[in-house]
Coordinates of C-alpha atoms (C1' of nucleotides) in Angstrom, one line a residue:
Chain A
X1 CA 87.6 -31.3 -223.4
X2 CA 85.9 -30.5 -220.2
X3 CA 82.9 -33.0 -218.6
X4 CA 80.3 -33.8 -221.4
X5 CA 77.1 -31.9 -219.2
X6 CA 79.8 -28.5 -218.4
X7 CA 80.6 -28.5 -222.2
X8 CA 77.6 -29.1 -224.0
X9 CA 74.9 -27.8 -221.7
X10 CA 75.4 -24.1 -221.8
X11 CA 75.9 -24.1 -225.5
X12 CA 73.2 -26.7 -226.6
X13 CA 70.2 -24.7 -227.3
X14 CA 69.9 -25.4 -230.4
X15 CA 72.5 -27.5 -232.8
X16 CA 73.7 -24.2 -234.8
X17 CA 74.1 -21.1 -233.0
X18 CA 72.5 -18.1 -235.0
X19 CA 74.5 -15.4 -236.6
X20 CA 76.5 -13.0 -234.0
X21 CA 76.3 -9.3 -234.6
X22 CA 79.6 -9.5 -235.3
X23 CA 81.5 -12.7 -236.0
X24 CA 83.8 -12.8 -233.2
X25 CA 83.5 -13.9 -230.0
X26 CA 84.4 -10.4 -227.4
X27 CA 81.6 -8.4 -227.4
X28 CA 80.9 -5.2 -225.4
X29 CA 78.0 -4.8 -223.6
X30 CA 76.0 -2.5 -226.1
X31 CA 76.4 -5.1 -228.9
X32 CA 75.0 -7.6 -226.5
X33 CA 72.3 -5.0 -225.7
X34 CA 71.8 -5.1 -229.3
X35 CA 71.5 -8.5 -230.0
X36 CA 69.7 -9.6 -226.9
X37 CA 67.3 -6.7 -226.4
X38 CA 68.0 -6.7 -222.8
X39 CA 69.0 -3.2 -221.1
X40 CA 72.8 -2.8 -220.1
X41 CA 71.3 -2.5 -217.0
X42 CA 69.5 -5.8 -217.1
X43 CA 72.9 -7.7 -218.0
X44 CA 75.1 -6.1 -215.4
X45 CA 72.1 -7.2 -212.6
X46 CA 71.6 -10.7 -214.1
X47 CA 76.1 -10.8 -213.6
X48 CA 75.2 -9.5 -209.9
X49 CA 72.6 -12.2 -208.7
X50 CA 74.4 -15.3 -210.5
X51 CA 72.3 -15.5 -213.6
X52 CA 75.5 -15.3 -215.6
X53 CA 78.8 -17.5 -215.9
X54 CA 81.4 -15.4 -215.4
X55 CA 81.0 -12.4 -217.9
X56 CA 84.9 -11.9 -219.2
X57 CA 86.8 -8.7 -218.8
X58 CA 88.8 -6.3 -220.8
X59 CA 92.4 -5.5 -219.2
X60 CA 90.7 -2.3 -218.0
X61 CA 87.4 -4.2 -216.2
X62 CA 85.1 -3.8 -219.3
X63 CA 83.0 -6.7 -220.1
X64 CA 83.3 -8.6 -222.9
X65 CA 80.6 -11.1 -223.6
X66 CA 81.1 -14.6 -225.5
X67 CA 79.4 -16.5 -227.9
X68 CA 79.0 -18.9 -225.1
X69 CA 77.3 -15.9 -223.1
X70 CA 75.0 -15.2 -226.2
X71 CA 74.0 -18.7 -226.3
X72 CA 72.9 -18.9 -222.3
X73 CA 71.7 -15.3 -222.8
X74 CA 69.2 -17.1 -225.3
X75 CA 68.3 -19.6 -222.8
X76 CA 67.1 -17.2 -220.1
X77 CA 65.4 -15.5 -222.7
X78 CA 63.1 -18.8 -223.4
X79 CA 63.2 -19.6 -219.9
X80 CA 61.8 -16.1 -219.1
X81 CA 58.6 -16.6 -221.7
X82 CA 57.5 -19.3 -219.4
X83 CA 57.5 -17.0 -216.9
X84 CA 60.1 -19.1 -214.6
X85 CA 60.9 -16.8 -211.8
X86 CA 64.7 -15.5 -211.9
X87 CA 65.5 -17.3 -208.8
X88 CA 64.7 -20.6 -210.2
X89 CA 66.6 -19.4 -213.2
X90 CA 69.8 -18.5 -210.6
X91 CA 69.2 -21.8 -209.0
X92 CA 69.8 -23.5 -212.4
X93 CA 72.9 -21.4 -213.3
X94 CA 74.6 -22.6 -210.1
X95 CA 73.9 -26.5 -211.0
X96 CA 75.7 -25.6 -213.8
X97 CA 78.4 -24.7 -212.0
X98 CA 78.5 -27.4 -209.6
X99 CA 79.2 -29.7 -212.6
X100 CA 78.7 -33.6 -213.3
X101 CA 76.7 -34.2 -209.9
X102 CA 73.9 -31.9 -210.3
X103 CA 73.3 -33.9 -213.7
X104 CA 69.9 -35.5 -212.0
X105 CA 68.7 -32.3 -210.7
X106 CA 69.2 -30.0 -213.7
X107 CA 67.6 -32.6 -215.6
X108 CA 64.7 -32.9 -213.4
X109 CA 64.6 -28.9 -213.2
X110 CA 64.3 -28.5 -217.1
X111 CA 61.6 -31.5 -216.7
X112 CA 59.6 -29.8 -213.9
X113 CA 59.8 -26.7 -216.6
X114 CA 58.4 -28.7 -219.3
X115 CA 55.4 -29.8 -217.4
X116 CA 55.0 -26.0 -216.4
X117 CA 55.1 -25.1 -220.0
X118 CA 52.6 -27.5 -221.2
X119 CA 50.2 -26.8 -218.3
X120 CA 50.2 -23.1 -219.6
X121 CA 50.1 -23.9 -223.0
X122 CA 46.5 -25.7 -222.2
X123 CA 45.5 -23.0 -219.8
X124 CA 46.1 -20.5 -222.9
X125 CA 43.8 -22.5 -225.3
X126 CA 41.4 -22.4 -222.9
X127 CA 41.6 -18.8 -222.6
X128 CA 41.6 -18.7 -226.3
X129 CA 38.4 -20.5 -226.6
X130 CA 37.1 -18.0 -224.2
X131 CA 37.7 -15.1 -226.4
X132 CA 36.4 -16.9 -229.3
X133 CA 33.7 -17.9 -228.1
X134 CA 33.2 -13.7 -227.0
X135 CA 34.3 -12.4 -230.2
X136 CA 31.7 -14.3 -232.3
X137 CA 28.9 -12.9 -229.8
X138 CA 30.1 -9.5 -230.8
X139 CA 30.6 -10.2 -234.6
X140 CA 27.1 -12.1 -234.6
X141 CA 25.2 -9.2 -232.9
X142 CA 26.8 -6.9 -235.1
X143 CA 25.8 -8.6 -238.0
X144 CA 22.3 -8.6 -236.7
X145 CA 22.3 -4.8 -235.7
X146 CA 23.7 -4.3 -239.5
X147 CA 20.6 -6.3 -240.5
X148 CA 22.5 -8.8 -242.1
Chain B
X1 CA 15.7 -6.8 -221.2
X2 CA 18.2 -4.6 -221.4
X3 CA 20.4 -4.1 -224.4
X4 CA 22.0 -7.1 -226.0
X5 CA 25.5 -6.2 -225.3
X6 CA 25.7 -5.2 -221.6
X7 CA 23.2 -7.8 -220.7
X8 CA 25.4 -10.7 -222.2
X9 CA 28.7 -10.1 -222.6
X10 CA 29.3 -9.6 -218.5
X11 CA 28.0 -13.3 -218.3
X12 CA 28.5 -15.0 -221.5
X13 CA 32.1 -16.4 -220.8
X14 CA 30.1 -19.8 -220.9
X15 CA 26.3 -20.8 -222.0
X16 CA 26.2 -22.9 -218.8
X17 CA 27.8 -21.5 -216.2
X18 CA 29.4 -23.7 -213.9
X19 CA 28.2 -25.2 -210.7
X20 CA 27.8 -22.2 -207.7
X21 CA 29.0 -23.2 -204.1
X22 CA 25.0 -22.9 -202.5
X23 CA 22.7 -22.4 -205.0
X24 CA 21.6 -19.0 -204.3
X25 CA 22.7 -15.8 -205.7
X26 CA 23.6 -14.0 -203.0
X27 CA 27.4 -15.0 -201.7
X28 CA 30.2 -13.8 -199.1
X29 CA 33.3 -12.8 -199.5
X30 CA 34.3 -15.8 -198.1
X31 CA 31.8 -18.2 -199.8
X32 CA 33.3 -15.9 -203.2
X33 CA 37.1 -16.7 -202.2
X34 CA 36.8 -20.5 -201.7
X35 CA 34.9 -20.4 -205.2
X36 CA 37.4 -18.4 -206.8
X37 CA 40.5 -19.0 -205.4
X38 CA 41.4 -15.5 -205.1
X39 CA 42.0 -13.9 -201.7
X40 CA 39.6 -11.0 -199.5
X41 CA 42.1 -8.9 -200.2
X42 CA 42.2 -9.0 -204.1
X43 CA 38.8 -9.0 -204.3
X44 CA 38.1 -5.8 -202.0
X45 CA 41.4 -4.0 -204.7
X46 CA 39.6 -5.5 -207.3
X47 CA 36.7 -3.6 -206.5
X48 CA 38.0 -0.3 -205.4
X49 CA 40.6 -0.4 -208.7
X50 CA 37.0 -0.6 -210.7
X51 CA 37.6 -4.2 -212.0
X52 CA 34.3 -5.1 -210.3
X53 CA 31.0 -3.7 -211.6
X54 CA 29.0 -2.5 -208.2
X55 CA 29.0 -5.3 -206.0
X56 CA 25.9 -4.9 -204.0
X57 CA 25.8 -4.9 -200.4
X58 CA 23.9 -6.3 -197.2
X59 CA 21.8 -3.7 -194.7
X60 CA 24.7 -3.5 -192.8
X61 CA 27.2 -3.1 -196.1
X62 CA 28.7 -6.4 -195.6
X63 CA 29.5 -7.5 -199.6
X64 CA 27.0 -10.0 -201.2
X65 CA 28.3 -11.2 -204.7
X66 CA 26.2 -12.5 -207.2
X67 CA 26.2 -15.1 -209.9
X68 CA 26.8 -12.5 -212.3
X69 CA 29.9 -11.7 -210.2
X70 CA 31.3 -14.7 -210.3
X71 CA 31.1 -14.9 -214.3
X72 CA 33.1 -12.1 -214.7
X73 CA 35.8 -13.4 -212.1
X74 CA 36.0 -16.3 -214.1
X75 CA 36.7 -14.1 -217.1
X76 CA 39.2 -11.8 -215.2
X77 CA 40.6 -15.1 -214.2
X78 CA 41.0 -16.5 -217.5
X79 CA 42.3 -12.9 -219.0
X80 CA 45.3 -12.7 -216.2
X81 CA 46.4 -16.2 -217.1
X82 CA 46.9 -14.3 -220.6
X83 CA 49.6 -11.9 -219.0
X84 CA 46.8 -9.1 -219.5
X85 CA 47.9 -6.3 -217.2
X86 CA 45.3 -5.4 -214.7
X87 CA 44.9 -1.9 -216.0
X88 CA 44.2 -3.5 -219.4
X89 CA 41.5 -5.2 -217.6
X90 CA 39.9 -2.5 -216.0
X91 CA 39.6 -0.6 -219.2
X92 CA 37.1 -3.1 -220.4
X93 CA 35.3 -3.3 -217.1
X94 CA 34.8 0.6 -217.8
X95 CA 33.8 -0.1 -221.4
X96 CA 31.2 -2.2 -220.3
X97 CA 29.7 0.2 -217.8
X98 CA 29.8 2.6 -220.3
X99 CA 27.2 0.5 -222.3
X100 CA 26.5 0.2 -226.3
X101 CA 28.4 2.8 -227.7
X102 CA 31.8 0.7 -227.1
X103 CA 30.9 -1.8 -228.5
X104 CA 33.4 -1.7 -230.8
X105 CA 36.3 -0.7 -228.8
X106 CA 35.5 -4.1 -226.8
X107 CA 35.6 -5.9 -229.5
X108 CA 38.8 -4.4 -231.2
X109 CA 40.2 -5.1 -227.3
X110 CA 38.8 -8.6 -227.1
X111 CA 40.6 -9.4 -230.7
X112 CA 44.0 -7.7 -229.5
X113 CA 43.7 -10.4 -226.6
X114 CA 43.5 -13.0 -229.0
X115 CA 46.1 -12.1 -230.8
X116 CA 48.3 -11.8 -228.1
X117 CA 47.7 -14.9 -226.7
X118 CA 48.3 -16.9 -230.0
X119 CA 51.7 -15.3 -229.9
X120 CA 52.4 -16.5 -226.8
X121 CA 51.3 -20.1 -227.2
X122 CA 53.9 -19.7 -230.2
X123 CA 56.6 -18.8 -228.0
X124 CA 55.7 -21.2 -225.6
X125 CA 55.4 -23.7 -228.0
X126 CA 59.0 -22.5 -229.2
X127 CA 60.5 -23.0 -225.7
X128 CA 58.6 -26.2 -225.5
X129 CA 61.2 -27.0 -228.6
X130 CA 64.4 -25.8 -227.0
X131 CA 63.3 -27.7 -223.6
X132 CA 62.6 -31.1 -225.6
X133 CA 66.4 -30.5 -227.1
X134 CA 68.0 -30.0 -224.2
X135 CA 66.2 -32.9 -221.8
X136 CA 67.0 -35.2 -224.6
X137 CA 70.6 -34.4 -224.3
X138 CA 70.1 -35.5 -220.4
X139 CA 68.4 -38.5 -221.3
X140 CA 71.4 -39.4 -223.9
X141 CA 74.0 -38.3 -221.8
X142 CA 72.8 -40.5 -219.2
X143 CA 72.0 -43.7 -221.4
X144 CA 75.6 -43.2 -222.6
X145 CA 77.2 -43.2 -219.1
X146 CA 74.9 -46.4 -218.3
X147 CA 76.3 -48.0 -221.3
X148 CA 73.2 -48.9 -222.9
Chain C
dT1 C1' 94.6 16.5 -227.3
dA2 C1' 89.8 17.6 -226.9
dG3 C1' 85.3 16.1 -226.7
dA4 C1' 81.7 12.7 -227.4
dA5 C1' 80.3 8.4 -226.6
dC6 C1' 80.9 4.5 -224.0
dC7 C1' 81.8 1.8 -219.8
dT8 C1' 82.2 1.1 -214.5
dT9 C1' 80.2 0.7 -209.5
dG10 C1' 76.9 0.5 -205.3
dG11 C1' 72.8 1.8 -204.1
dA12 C1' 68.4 3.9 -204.6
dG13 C1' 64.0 4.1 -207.1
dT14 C1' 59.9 2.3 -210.0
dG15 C1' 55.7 -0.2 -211.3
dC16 C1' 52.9 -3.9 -210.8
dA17 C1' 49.9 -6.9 -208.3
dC18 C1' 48.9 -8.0 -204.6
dT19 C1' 49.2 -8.5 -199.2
dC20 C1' 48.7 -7.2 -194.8
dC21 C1' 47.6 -4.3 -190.7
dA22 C1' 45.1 -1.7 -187.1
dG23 C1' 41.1 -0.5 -185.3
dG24 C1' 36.4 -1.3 -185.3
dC25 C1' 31.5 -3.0 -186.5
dA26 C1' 28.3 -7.1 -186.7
dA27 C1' 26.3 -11.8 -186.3
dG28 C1' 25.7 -16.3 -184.2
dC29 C1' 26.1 -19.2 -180.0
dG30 C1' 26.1 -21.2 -175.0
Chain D
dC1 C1' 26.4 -11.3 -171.8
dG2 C1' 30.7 -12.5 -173.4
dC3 C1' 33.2 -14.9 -176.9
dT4 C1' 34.5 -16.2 -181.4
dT5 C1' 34.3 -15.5 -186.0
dG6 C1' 33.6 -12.8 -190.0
dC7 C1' 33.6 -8.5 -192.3
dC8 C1' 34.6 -3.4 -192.9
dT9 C1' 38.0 0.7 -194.1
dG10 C1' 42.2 3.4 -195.5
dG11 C1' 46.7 3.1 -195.8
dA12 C1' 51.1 0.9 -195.4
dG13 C1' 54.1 -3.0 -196.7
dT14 C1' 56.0 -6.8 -199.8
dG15 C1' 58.3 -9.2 -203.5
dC16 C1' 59.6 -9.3 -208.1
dA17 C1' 62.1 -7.7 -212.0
dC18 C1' 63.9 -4.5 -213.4
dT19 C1' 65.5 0.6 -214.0
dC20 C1' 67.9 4.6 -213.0
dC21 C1' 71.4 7.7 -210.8
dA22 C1' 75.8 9.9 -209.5
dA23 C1' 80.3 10.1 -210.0
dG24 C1' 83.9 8.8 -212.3
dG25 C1' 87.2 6.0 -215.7
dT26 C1' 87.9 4.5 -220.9
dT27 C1' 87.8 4.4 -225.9
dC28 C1' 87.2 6.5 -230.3
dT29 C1' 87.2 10.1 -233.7
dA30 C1' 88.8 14.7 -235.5

DNA sequence: TAGAACCTTGGAGTGCACTCCAGGCAAGCG
DNA sequence: CGCTTGCCTGGAGTGCACTCCAAGGTTCTA
């Protein structure tokens, strides 16, 4: 077994991986397409600026993805929601693979994120209370235009 | 008074509104950009995209924005923190200028909002999850290797 | 073994939301 | 009066995150 943070990390998003499109562990790049709902396109560029670790390759230069590649593929795709800019994403992907001594630093990265996420989380309600608080103006003075 | 919806719903986002830098109604850009945090820039594209509803003018056409004005750029404010695409924002704007008879579209496009926005909270609240998973592997990881 | 469907690359293009620039007018101050 | 500061315009430029293209190699099915 490799270093506990290079083993677990990139496979830890959640404690039972979800089922694979198929259930083995080489996929091409359209059943990744298909199971990610990213663009080939969008794969191939995330493997050009670092977002990726080290997409395997067919004996002809095909991709082949890996469970593994699902799982981070995942990750990204949470990170992304919180609208975490791909750099920041890149940058994490490279503490990855810098191994045990980045430890403080990734954790401090996925910390930073947290905060991020709650801060929007609370900007959103307020948003939310916004639109309520518009959307029962138009429902009451349709009401009274209805006579009601 | 003018009709009920276009004379509240351009300032209704609150029934106070909050405190103006000078007390007057009559602001500069400038006195506009330290309120709102937005730049000259963006709020000169703001207005020649249409997302501003006829932002009056001095004698010699220097901008003077008005309380009103500042309501709604706290309500463009809050509705880009929603992911809203600009576009989606104008629409309204023109909605509004087009007075009573869309009502209803507004409202239909106000609930859309909503509904969007509670599906990102969920997501959010969903990478909140996978976050809190993985930063308490850290924080075990590194107990462990402390010994405690 | 032919053809369709898939995959490869580097580099160029797209759409969004700003962001800035050049060149000029205007207002306040010593 | 000159100087600084602020504001005006149309149009060009920026950064991000893709998105697509051309030209060619590979894999699968009939």
């Amino acid at each position: 077994m490799e270093s506990i943070s290079a083993r677990t990390d990139t496979c830890a998003s959640a404690p039972k991986a979800h089922p694979r499109p198929e259930g083995q562990d080489r996929y091409t790049i359209s059943e990744v397409v298909a199971h990610s709902g990213l663009t080939a396109h969008t794969l191939r560029w995330y493997e050009r600026i670092g977002l990726m670790p080290h997409v395997d390759r067919s004996h002809t230069g095909q991709r082949r993805f890996s469970n593994r590649d699902l799982d981070w593929l995942a990750f990204v795709g949470k990170l992304r929601l919180t609208g975490m800019p791909v750099a920041d994403m890149v940058r994490y992907a490279e503490l990855l693979r810098e191994g045990d001594q980045t430890f403080a630093e990734r954790q401090e990265l996925l910390e930073a994120t947290r905060r991020d996420v709650k801060t929007r989380i609370a900007e959103l309600q307020g948003t939310l209370a916004v639109l309520d608080f518009k959307i029962d103006f138009y429902g009451g003075a349709r009401a009274a235009s209805e006579g009601v």
